[in-house]
Each structure stands twice: as structure tokens, then as C-alpha cells.
Tab-separated table of C-alpha atoms in Angstrom:
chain	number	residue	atom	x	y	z
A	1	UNK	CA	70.338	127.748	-27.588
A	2	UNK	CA	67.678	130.951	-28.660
A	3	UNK	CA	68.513	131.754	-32.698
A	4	UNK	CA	66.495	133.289	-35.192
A	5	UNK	CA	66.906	132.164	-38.695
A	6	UNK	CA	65.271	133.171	-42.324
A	7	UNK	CA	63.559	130.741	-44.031
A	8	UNK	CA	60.825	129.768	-47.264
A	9	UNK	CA	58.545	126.921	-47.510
A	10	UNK	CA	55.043	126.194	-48.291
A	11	UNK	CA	51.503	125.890	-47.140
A	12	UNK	CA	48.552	124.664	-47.978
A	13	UNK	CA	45.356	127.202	-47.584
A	14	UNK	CA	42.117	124.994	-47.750
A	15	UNK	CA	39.298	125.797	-50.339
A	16	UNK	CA	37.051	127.091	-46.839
A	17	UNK	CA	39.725	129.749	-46.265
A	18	UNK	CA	40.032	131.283	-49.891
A	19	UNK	CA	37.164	134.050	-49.328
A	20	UNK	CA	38.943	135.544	-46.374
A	21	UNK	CA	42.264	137.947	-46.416
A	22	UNK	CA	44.815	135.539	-47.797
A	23	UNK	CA	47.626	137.304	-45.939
A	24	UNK	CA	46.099	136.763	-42.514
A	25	UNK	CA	45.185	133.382	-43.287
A	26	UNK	CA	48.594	132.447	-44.625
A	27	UNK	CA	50.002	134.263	-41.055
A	28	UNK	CA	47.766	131.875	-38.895
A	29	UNK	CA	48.636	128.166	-41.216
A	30	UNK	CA	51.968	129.207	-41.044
A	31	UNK	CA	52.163	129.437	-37.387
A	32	UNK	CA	49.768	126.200	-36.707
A	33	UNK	CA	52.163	124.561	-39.680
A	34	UNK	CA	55.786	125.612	-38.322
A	35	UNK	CA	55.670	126.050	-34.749
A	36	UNK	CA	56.586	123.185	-32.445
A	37	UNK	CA	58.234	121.381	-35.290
A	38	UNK	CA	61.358	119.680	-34.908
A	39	UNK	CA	64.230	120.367	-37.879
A	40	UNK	CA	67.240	119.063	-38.704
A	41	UNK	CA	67.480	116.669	-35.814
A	42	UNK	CA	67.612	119.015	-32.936
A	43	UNK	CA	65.994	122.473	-33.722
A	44	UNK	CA	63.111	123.503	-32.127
A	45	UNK	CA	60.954	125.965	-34.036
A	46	UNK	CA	59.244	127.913	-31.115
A	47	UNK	CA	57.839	131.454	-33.115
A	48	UNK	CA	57.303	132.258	-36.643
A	49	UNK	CA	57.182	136.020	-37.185
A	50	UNK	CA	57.508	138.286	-40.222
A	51	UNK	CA	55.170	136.067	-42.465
A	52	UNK	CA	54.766	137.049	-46.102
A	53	UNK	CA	53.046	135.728	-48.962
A	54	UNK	CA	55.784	134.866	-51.810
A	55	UNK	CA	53.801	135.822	-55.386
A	56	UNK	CA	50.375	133.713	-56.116
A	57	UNK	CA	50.024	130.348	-54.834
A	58	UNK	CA	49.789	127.366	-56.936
A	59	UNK	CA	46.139	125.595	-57.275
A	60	UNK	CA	47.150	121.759	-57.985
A	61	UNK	CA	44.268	119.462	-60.356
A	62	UNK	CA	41.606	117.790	-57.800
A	63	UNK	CA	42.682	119.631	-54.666
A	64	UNK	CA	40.973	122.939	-54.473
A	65	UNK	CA	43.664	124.298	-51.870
A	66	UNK	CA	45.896	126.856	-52.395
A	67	UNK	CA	49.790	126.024	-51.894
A	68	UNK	CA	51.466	129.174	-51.344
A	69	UNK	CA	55.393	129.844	-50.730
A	70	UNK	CA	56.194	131.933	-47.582
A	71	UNK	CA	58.943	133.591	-46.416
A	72	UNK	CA	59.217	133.711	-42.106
A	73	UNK	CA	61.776	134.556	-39.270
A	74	UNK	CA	61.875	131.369	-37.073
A	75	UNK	CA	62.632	131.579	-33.711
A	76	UNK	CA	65.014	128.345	-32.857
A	77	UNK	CA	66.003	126.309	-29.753
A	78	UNK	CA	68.805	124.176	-30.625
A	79	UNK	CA	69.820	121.279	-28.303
A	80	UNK	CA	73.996	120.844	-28.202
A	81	UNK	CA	75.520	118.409	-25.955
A	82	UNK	CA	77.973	120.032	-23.822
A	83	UNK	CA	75.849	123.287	-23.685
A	84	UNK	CA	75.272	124.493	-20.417
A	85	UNK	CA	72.116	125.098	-19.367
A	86	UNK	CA	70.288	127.088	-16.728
A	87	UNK	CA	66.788	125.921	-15.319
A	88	UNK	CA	64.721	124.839	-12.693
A	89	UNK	CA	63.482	122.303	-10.852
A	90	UNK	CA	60.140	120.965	-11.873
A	91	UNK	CA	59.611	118.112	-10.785
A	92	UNK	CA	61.019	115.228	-8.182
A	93	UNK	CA	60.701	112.000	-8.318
A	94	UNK	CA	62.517	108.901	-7.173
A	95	UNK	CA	65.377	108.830	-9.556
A	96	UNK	CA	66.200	112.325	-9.830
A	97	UNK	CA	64.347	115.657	-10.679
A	98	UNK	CA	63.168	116.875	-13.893
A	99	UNK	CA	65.077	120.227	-15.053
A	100	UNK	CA	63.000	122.576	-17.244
A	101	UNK	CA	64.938	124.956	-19.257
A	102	UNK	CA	63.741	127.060	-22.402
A	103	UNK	CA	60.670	125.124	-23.694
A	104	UNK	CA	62.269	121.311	-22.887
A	105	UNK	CA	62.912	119.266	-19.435
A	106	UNK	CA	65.562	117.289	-18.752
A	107	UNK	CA	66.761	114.576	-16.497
A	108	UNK	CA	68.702	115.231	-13.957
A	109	UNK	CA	69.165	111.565	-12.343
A	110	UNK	CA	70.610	111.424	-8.720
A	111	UNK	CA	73.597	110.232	-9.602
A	112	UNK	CA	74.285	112.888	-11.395
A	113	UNK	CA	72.987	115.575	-8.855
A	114	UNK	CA	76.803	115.454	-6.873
A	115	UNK	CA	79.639	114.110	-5.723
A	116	UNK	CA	77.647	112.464	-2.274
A	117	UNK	CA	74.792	110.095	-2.097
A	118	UNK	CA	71.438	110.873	-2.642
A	119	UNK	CA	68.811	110.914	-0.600
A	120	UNK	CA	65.310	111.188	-2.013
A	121	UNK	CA	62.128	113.005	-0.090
A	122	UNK	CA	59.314	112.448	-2.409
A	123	UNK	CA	57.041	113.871	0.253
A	124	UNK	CA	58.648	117.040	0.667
A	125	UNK	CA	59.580	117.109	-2.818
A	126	UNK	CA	63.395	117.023	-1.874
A	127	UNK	CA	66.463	115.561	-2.911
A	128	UNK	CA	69.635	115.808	-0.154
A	129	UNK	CA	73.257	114.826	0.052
A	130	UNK	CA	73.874	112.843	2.612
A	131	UNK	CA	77.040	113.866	3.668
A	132	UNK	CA	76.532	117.156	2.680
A	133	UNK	CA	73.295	118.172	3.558
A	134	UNK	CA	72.860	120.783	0.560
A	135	UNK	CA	69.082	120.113	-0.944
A	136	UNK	CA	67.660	120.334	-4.062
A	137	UNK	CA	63.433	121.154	-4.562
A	138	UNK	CA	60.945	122.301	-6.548
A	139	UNK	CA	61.625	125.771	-7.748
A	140	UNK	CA	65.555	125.981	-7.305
A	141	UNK	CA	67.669	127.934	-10.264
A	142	UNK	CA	70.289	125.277	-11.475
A	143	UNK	CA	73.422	125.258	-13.798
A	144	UNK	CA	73.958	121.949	-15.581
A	145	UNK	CA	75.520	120.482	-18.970
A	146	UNK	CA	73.573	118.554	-21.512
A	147	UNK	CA	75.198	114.855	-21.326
A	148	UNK	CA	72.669	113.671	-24.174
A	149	UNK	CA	70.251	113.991	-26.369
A	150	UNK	CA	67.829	111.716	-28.027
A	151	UNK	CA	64.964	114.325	-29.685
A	152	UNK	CA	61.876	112.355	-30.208
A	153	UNK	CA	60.787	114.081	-33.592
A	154	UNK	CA	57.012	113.225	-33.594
A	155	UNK	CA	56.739	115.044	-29.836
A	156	UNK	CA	59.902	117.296	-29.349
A	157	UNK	CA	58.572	117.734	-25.725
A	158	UNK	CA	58.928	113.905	-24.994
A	159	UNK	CA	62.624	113.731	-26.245
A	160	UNK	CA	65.122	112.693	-23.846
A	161	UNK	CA	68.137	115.140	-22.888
A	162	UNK	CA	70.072	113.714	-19.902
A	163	UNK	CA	71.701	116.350	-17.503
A	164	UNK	CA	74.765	116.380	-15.076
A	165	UNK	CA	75.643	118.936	-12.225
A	166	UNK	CA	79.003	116.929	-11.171
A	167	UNK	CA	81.667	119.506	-12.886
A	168	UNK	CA	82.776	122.423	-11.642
A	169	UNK	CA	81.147	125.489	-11.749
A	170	UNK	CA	78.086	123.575	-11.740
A	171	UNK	CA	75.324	122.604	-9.273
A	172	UNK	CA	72.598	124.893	-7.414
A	173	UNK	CA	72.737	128.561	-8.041
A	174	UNK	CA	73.364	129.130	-4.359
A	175	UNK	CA	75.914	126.860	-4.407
A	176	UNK	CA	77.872	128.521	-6.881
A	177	UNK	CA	77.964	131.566	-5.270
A	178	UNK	CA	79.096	130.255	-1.838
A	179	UNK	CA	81.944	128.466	-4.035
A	180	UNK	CA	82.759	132.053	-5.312
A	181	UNK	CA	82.642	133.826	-2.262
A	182	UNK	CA	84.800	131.687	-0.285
């Protein structure tokens, strides 16, 4: 999921900007430029670090901005389906709860919750097998596999990553271990 990776691009540094210390200024565009952008279809750049100016930036006719090359370390969150996933609960709502995990949520819908049927408490926040009686709220640690992905590139935190807990070795944390221990 977490990666860091090396990587060059460029920035613009507006006309306003060019009397203070280029290197500080190039650290915060960089940041505002390159964080919370969405690359290559499913990478999520949370931190740039390391920044560094790359020679002299390049003035271009009629602009009055500097467009300088940079050089960062990017700290990535790549989506995979199949990738399990720890989280928790967020959020409940009538067709399932809302898993947050890393800097994304995902759905979690009831069907998918467990083998039993589903019983929804919106009051107390609470989703219950029937049969079973195990409960899900706000707050719980869960384990649960990405089923799909559809990244919404203009606002990675809108995308769309579908969840399922109905495998084994999935489910509620505390469920787990009672599975292990018996």
C-alpha cells in the first residue's frame, strides 16, 4: 500500500515569489503541486520530501514565472484489488459502513459484512448478524480485501473501492482472534 518512490518534474514559481529564497519557495509549490494527486491510475501521492532545485529554471516569453525542474521522494498509497486491508469503522449507514484505511474509505456493503443477514441500527450506529449476534460499530479494527476500485482522479478521496469481509481470515479483529484461539 505505503511506498516511497524518486521522482523529477516541474513547477511553476510565480513572478510574486521570485524575491524570496527560491529553494523554500520551490519546497512549498512542490508540496501544494504534488500532494493529493492521483498518478498512474491508482497512486496516491500523500508526502513530498527531499525537495531540490534541479539547475536554473527556465523563464518562458510573456509569462514572467519561473519553471523549475525538481527532484522529490514521494510518499505513495497504491490501491490493488485483492490487497488486504486493515481499518476502521467510520461511518454506518443503511447499506453498510464506511471503512477508512490509510488516507481512503471504502464500502463495506452489508452483504458483504458475513455469511448471516444483516441487521442495521442506524441509531446506535450498529450493524448485527442476525443469527449470529456478532456487531459491527463505529470505531471497530477490521480486516477486509479490496473487491474494486474505481479512483475518481479529479478527487482521489471520492473514488470508489468496494470491500468484502466474507473470506476467511477476515472479518472483525475480535473475531479473528476468537477463530484463532479456538
Amino acid at each position: 500500500m505505503y511506498k516511497m518512490e524518486k521522482k523529477e518534474d516541474t513547477i511553476r514559481i510565480p513572478p510574486h515569489k521570485l524575491d524570496e529564497d527560491l529553494d523554500q519557495v520551490a519546497k512549498e509549490i512542490a508540496c501544494e503541486t504534488f500532494e493529493g494527486n492521483l498518478e498512474d491510475g491508482n497512486k496516491l501521492i500523500i508526502m513530498a520530501t527531499n525537495i531540490e532545485r534541479l539547475g536554473d529554471g527556465k523563464i518562458v516569453h510573456g509569462d514572467g514565472g519561473i519553471y523549475q525542474r525538481v527532484k522529490y521522494d514521494a510518499l505513495l498509497f497504491q490501491l490493488e484489488e485483492n490487497e488486504l486491508i486493515y481499518g476502521y469503522v467510520c461511518e454506518i449507514l443503511k447499506f453498510g459502513a464506511f471503512v477508512r484505511f490509510g488516507p481512503l474509505d471504502g464500502l463495506l456493503h452489508i452483504s458483504q459484512i458475513m455469511n448471516d443477514r444483516v441487521e442495521v441500527d442506524i441509531g446506535n450506529q450498529r450493524l448485527r448478524g442476525r443469527e449470529s449476534k456478532r456487531e459491527i460499530g463505529i470505531n471497530d479494527k477490521l480486516r477486509a480485501r479490496i473487491v474494486t476500485v474505481s479512483v475518481n482522479e479529479r478527487s482521489p478521496r471520492e473514488s470508489k473501492i468496494g470491500l468484502t469481509m466474507r473470506q476467511a481470515g477476515l472479518g472483525k479483529v475480535e473475531w479473528i482472534k476468537e477463530k484463532l484461539e479456538a
